[in-house]
PDB file as gemmi writes it, atoms N, CA and C in Angstrom:
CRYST1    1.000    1.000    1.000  90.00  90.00  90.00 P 1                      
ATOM      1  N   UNK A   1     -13.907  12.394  -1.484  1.00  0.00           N  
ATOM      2  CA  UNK A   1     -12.498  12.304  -1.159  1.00  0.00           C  
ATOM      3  C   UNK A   1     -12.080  13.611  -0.497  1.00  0.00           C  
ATOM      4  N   UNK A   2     -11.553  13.949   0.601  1.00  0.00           N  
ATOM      5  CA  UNK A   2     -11.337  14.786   1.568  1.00  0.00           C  
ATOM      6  C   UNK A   2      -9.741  14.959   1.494  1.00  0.00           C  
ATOM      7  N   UNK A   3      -9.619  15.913   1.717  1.00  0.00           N  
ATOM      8  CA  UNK A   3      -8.080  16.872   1.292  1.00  0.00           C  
ATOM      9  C   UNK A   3      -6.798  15.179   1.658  1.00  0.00           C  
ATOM     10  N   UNK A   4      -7.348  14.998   3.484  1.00  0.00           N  
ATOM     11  CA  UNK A   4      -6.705  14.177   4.136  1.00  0.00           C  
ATOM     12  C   UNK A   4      -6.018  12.759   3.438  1.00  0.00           C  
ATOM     13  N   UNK A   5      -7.548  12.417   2.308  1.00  0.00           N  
ATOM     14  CA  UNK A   5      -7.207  11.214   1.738  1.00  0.00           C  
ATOM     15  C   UNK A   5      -5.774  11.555   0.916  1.00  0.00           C  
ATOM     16  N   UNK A   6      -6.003  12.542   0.006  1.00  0.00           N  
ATOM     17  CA  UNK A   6      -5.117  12.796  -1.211  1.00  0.00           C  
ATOM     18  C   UNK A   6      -4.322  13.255  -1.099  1.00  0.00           C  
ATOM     19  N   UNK A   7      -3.939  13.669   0.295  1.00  0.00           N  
ATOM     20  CA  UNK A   7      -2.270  13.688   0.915  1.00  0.00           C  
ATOM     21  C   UNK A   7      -1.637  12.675   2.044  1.00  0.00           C  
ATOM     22  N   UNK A   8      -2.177  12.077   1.792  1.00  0.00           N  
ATOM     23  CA  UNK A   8      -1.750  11.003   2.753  1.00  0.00           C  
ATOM     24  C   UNK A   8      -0.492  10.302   2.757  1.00  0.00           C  
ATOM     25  N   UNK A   9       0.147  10.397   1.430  1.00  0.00           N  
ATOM     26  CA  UNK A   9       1.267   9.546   1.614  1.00  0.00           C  
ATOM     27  C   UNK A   9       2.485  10.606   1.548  1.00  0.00           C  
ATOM     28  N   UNK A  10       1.817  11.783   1.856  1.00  0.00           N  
ATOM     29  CA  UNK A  10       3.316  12.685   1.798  1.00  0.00           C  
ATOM     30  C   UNK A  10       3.182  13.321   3.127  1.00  0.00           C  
ATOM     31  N   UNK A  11       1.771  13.378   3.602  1.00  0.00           N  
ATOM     32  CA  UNK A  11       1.977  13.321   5.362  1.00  0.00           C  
ATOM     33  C   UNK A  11       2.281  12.117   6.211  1.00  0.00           C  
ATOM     34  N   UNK A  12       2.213  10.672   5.588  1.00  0.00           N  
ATOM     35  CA  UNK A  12       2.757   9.849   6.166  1.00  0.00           C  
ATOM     36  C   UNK A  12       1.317   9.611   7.448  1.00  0.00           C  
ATOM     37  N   UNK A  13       0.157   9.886   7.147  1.00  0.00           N  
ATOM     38  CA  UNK A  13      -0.801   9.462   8.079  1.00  0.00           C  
ATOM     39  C   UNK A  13      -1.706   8.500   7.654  1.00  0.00           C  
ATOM     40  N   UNK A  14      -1.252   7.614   7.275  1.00  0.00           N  
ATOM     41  CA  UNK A  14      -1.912   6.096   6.697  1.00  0.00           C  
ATOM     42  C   UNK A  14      -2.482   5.164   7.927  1.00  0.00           C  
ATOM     43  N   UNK A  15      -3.825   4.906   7.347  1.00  0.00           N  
ATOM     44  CA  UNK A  15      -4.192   4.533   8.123  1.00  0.00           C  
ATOM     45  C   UNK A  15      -3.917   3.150   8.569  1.00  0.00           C  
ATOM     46  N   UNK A  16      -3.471   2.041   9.414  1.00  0.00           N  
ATOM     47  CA  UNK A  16      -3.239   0.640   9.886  1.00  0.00           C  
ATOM     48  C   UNK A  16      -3.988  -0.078   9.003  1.00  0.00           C  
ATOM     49  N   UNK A  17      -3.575  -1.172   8.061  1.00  0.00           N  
ATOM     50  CA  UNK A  17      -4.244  -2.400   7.867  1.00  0.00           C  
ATOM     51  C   UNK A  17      -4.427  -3.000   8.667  1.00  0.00           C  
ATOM     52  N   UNK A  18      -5.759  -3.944   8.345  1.00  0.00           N  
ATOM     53  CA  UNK A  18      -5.871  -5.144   9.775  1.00  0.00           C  
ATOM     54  C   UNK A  18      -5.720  -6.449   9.241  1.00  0.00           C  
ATOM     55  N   UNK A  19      -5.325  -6.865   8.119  1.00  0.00           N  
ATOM     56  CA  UNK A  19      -4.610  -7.910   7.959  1.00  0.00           C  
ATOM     57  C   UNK A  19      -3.485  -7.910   7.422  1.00  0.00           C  
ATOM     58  N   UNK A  20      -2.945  -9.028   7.712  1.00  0.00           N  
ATOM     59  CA  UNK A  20      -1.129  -9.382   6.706  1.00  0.00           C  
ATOM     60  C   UNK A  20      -1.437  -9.000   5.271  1.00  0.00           C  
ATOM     61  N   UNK A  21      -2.912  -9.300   4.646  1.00  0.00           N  
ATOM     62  CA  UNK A  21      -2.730  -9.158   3.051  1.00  0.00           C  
ATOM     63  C   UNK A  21      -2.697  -8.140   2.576  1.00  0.00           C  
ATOM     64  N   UNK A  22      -3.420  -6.723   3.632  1.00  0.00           N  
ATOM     65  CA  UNK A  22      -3.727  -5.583   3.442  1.00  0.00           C  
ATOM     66  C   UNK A  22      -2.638  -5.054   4.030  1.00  0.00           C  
ATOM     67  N   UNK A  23      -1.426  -5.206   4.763  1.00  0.00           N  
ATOM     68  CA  UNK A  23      -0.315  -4.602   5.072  1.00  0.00           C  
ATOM     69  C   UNK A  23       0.293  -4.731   3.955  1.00  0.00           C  
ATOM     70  N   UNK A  24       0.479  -6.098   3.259  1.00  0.00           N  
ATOM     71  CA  UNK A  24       1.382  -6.291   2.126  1.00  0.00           C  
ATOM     72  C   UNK A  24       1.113  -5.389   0.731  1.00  0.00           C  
ATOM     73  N   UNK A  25      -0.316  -4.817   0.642  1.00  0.00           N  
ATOM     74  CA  UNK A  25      -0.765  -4.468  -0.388  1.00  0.00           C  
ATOM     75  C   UNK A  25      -0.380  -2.871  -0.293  1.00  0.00           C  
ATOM     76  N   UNK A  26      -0.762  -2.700   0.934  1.00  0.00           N  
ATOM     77  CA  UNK A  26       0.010  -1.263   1.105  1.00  0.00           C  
ATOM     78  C   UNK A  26       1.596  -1.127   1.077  1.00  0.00           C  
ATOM     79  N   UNK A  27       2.583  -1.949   1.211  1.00  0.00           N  
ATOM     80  CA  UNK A  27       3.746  -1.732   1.209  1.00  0.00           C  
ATOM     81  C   UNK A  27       4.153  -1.957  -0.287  1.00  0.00           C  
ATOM     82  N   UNK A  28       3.407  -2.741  -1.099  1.00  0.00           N  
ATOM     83  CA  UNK A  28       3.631  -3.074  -2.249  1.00  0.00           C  
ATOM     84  C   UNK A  28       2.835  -1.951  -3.509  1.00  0.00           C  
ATOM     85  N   UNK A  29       2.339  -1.060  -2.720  1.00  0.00           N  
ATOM     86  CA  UNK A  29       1.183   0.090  -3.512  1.00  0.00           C  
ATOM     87  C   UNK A  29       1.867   1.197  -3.302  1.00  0.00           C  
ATOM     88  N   UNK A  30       3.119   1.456  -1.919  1.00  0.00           N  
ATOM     89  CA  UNK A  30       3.845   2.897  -2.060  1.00  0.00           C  
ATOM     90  C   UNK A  30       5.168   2.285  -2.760  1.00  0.00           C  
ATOM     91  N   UNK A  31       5.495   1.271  -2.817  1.00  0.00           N  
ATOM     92  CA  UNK A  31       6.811   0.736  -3.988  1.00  0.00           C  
ATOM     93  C   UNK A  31       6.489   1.294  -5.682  1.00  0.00           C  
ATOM     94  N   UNK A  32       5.414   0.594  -5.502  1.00  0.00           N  
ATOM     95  CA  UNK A  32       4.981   0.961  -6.791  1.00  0.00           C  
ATOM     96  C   UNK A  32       4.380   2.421  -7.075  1.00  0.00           C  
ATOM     97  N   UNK A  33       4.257   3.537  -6.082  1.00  0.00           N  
ATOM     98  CA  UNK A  33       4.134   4.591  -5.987  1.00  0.00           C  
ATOM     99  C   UNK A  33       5.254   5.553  -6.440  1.00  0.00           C  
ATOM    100  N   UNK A  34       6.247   5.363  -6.148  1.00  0.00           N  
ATOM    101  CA  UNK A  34       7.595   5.697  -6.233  1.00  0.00           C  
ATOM    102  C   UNK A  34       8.130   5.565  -7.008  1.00  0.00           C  
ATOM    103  N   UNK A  35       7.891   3.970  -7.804  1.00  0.00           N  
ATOM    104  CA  UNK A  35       8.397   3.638  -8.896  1.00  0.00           C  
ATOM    105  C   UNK A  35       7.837   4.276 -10.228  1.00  0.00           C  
ATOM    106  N   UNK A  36       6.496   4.980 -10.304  1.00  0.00           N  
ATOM    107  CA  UNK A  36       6.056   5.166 -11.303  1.00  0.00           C  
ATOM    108  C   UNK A  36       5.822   6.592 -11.351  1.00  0.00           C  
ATOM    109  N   UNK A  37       6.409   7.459 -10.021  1.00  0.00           N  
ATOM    110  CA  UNK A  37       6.832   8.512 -10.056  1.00  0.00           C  
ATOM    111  C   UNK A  37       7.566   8.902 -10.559  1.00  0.00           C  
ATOM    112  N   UNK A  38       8.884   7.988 -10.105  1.00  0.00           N  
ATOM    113  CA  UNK A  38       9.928   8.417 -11.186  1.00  0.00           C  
ATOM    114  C   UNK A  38      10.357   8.081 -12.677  1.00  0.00           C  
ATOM    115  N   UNK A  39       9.087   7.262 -13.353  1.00  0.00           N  
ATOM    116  CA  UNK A  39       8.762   7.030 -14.943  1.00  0.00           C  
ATOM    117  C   UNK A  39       7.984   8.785 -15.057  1.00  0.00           C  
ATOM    118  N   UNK A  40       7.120   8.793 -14.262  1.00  0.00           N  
ATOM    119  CA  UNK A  40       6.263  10.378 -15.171  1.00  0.00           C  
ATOM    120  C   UNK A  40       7.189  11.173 -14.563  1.00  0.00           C  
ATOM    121  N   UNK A  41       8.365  11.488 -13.684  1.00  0.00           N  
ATOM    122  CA  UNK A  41       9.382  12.624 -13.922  1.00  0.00           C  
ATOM    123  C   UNK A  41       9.872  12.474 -15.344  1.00  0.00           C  
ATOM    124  N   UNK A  42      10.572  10.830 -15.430  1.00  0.00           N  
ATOM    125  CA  UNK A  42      11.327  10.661 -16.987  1.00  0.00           C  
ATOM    126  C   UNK A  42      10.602  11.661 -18.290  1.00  0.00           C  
ATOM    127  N   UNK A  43       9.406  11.150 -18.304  1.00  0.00           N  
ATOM    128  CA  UNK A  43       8.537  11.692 -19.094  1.00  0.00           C  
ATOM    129  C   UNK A  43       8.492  12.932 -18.944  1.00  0.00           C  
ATOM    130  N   UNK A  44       8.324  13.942 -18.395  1.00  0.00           N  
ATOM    131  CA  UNK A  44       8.201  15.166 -17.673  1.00  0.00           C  
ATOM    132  C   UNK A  44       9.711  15.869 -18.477  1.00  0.00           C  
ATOM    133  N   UNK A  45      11.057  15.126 -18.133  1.00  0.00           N  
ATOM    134  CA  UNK A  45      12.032  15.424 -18.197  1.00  0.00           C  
ATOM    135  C   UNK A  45      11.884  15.445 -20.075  1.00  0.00           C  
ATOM    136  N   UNK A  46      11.995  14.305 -20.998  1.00  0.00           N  
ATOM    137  CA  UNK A  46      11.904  14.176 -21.993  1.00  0.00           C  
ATOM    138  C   UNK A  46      11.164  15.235 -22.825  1.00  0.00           C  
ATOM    139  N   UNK A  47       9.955  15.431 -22.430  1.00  0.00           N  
ATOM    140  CA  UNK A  47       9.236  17.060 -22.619  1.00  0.00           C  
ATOM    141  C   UNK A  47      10.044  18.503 -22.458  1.00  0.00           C  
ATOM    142  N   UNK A  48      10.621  18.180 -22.143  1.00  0.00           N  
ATOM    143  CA  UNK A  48      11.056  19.963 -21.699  1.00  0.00           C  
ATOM    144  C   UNK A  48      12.350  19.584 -22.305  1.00  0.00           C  
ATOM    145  N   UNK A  49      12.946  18.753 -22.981  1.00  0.00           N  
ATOM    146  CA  UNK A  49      13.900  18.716 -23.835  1.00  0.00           C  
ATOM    147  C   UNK A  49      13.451  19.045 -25.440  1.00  0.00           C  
ATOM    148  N   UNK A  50      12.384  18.344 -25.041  1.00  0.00           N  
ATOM    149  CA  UNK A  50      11.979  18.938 -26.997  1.00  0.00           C  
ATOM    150  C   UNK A  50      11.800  20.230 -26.698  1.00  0.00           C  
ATOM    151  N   UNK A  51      10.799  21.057 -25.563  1.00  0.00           N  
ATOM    152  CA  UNK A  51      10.199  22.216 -25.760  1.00  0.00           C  
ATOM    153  C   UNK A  51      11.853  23.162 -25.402  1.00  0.00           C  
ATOM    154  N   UNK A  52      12.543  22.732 -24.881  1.00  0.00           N  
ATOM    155  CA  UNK A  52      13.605  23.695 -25.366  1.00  0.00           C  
ATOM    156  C   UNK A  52      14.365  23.658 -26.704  1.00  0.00           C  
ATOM    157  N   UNK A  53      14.374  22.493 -27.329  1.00  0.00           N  
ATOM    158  CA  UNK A  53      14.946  22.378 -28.128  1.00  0.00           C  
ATOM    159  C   UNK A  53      14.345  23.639 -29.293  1.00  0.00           C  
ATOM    160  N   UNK A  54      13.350  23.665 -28.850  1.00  0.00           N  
ATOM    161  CA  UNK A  54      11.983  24.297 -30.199  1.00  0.00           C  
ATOM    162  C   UNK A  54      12.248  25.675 -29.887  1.00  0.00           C  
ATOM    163  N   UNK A  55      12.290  26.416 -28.110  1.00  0.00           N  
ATOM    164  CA  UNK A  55      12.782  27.257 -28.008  1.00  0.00           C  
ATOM    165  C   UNK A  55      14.101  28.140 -28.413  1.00  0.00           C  
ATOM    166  N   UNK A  56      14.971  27.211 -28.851  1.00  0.00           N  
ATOM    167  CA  UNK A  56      16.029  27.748 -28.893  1.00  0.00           C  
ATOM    168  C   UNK A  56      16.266  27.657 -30.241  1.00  0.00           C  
ATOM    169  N   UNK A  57      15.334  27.457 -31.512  1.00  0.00           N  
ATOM    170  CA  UNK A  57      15.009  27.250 -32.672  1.00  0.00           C  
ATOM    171  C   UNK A  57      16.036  26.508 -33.189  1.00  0.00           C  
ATOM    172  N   UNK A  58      16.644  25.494 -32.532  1.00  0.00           N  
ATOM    173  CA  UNK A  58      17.047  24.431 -33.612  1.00  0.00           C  
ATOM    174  C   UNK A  58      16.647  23.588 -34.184  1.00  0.00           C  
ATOM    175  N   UNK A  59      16.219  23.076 -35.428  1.00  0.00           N  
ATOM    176  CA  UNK A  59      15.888  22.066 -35.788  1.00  0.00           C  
ATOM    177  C   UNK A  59      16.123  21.168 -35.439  1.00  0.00           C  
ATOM    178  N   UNK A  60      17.482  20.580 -35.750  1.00  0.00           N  
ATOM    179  CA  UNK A  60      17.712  19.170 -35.622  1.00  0.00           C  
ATOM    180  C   UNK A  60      17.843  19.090 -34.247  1.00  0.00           C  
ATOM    181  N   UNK A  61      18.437  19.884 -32.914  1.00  0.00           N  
ATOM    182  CA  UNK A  61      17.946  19.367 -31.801  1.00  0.00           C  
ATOM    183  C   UNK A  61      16.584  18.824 -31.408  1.00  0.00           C  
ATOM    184  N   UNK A  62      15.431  19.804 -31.686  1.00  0.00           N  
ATOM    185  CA  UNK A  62      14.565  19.429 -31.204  1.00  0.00           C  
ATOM    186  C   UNK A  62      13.838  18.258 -31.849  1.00  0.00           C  
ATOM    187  N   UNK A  63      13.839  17.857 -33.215  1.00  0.00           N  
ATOM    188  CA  UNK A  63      13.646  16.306 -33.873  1.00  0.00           C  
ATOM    189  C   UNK A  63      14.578  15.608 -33.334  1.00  0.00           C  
ATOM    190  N   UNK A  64      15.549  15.361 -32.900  1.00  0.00           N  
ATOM    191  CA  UNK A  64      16.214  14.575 -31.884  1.00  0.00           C  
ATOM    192  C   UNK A  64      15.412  14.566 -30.708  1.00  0.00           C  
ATOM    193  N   UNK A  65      15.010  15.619 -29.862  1.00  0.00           N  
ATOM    194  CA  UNK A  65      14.853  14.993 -28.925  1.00  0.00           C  
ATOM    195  C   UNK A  65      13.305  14.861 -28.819  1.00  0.00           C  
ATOM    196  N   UNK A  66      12.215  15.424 -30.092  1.00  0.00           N  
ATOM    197  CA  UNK A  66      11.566  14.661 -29.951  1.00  0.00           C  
ATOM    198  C   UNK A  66      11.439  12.860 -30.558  1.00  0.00           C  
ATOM    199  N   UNK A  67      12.298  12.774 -31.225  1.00  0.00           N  
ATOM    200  CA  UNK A  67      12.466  11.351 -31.534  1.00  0.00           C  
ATOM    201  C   UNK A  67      12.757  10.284 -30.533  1.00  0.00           C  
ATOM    202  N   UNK A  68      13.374  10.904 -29.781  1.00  0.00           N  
ATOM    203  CA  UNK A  68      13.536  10.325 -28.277  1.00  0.00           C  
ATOM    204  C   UNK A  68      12.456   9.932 -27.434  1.00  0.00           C  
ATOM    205  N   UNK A  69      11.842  11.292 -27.396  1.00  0.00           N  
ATOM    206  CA  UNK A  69      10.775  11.432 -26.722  1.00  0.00           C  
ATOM    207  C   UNK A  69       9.821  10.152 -26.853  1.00  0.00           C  
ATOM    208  N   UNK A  70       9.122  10.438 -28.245  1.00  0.00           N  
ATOM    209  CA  UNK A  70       7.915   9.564 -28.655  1.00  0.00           C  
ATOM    210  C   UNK A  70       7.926   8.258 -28.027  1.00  0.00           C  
ATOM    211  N   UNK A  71       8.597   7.595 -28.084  1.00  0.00           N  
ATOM    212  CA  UNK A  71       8.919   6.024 -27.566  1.00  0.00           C  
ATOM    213  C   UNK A  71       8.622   5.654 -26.286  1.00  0.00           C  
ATOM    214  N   UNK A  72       9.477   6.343 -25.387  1.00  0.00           N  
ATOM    215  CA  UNK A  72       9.498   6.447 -24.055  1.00  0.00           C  
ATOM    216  C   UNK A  72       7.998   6.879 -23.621  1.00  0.00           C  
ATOM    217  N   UNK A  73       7.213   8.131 -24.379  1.00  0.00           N  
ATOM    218  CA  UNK A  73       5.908   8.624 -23.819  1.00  0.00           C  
ATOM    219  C   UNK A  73       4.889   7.274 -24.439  1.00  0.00           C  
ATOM    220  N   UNK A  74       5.615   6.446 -25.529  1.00  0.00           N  
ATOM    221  CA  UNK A  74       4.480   5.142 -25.556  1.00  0.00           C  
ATOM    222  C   UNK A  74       4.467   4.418 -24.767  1.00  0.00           C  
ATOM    223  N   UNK A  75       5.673   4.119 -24.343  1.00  0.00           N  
ATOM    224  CA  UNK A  75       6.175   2.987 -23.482  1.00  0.00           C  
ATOM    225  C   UNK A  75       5.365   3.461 -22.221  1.00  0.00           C  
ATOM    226  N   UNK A  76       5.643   4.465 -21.473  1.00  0.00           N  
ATOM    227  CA  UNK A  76       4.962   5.065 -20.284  1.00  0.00           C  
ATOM    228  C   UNK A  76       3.128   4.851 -20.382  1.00  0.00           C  
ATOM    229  N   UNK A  77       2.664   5.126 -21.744  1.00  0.00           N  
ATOM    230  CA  UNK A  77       1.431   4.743 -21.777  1.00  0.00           C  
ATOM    231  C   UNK A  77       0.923   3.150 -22.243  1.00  0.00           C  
ATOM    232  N   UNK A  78       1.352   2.547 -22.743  1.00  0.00           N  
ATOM    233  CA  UNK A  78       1.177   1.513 -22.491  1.00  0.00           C  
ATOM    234  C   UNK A  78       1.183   0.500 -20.995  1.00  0.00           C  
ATOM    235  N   UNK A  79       2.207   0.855 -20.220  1.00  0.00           N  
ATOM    236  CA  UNK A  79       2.636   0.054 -19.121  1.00  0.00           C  
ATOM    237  C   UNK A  79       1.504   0.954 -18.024  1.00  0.00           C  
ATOM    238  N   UNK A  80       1.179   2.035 -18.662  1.00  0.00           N  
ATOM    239  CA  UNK A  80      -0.317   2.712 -17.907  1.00  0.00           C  
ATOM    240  C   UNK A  80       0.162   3.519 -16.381  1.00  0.00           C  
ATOM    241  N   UNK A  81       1.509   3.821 -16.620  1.00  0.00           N  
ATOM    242  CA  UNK A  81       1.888   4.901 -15.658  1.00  0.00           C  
ATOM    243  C   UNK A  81       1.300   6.635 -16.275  1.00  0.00           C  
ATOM    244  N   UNK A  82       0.671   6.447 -17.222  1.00  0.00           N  
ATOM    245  CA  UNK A  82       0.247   7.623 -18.124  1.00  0.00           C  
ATOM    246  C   UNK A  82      -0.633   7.430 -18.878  1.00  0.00           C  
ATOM    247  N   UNK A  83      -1.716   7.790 -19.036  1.00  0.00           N  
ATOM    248  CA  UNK A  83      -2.720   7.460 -19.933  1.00  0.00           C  
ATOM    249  C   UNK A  83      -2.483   7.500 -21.198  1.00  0.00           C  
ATOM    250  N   UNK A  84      -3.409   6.986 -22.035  1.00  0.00           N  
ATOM    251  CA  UNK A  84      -2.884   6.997 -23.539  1.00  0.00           C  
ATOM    252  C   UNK A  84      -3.463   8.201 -24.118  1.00  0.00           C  
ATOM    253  N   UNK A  85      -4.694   8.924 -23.886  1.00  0.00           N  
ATOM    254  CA  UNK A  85      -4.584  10.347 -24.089  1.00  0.00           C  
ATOM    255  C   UNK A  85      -4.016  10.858 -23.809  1.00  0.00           C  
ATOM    256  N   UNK A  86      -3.490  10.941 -22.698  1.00  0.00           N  
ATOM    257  CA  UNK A  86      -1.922  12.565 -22.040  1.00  0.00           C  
ATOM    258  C   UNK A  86      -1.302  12.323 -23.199  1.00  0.00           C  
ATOM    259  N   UNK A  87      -0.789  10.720 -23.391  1.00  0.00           N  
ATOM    260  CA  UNK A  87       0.484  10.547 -24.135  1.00  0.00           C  
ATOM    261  C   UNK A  87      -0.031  10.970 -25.788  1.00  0.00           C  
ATOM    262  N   UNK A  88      -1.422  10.730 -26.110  1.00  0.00           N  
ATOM    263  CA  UNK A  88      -1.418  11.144 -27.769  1.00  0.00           C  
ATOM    264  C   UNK A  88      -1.506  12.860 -27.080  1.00  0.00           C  
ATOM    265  N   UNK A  89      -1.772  13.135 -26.642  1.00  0.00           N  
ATOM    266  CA  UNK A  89      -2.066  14.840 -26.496  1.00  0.00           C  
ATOM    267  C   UNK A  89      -0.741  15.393 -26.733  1.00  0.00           C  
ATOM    268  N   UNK A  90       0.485  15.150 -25.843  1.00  0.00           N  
ATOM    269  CA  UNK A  90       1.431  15.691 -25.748  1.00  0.00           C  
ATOM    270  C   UNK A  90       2.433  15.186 -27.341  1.00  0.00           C  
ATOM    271  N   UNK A  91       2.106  14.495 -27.538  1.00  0.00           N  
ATOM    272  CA  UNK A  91       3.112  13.802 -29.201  1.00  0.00           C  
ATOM    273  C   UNK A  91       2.183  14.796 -30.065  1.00  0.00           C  
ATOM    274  N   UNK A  92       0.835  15.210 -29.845  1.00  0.00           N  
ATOM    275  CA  UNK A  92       0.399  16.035 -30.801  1.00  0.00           C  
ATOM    276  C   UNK A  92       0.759  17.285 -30.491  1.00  0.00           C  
ATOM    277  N   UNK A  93       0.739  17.730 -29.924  1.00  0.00           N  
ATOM    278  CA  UNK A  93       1.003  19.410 -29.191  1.00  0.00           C  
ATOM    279  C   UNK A  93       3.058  19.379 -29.657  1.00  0.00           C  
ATOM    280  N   UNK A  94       3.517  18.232 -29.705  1.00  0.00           N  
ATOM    281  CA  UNK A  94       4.743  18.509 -29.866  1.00  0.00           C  
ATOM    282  C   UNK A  94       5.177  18.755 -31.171  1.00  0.00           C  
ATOM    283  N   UNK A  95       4.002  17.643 -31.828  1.00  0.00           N  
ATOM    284  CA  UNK A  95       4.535  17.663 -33.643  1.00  0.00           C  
ATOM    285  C   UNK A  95       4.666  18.860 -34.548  1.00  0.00           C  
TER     286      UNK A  95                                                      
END                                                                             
């Protein structure tokens, strides 16, 4: 895999499908690109609410917002926008 491949959709140099099924699969593969970008920001976001919470040594904030957290980082790994190791790694590193 060459630099070119693994930036490709943020240089926008994709290469032409040559059929209708393979156009559709690509328009339906950066939808879903986007869409599951902005689930691992969510996730991303949800993290740095507990780790401030912990920073700023409150208790009950940060069990709030990791209580929050947990669900959403299952949900994200189940539906497999996130693996289910990241997601046990990070619920452990948080506990």
């Amino acid at each position: 895999m060459n630099c070119s491949d693994r930036t490709a959709h943020a240089s926008k140099e994709h290469q032409l499908a040559n059929s209708a099924q393979a156009r559709k699969r690509a328009r339906q593969g950066e939808v879903r690109r986007r869409h599951n970008a902005s689930f691992r920001s969510m996730v991303r976001t949800y993290l740095k609410k507990v780790i401030a919470g912990i920073q700023t040594g409150n208790y009950e904030t940060a069990t709030a917002a990791y209580n929050a957290a947990v669900p959403v980082i299952d949900r994200m790994a189940d539906k497999g926008i996130i693996h289910k190791n990241k997601a046990a790694r990070h619920k452990s590193r948080l506990n």
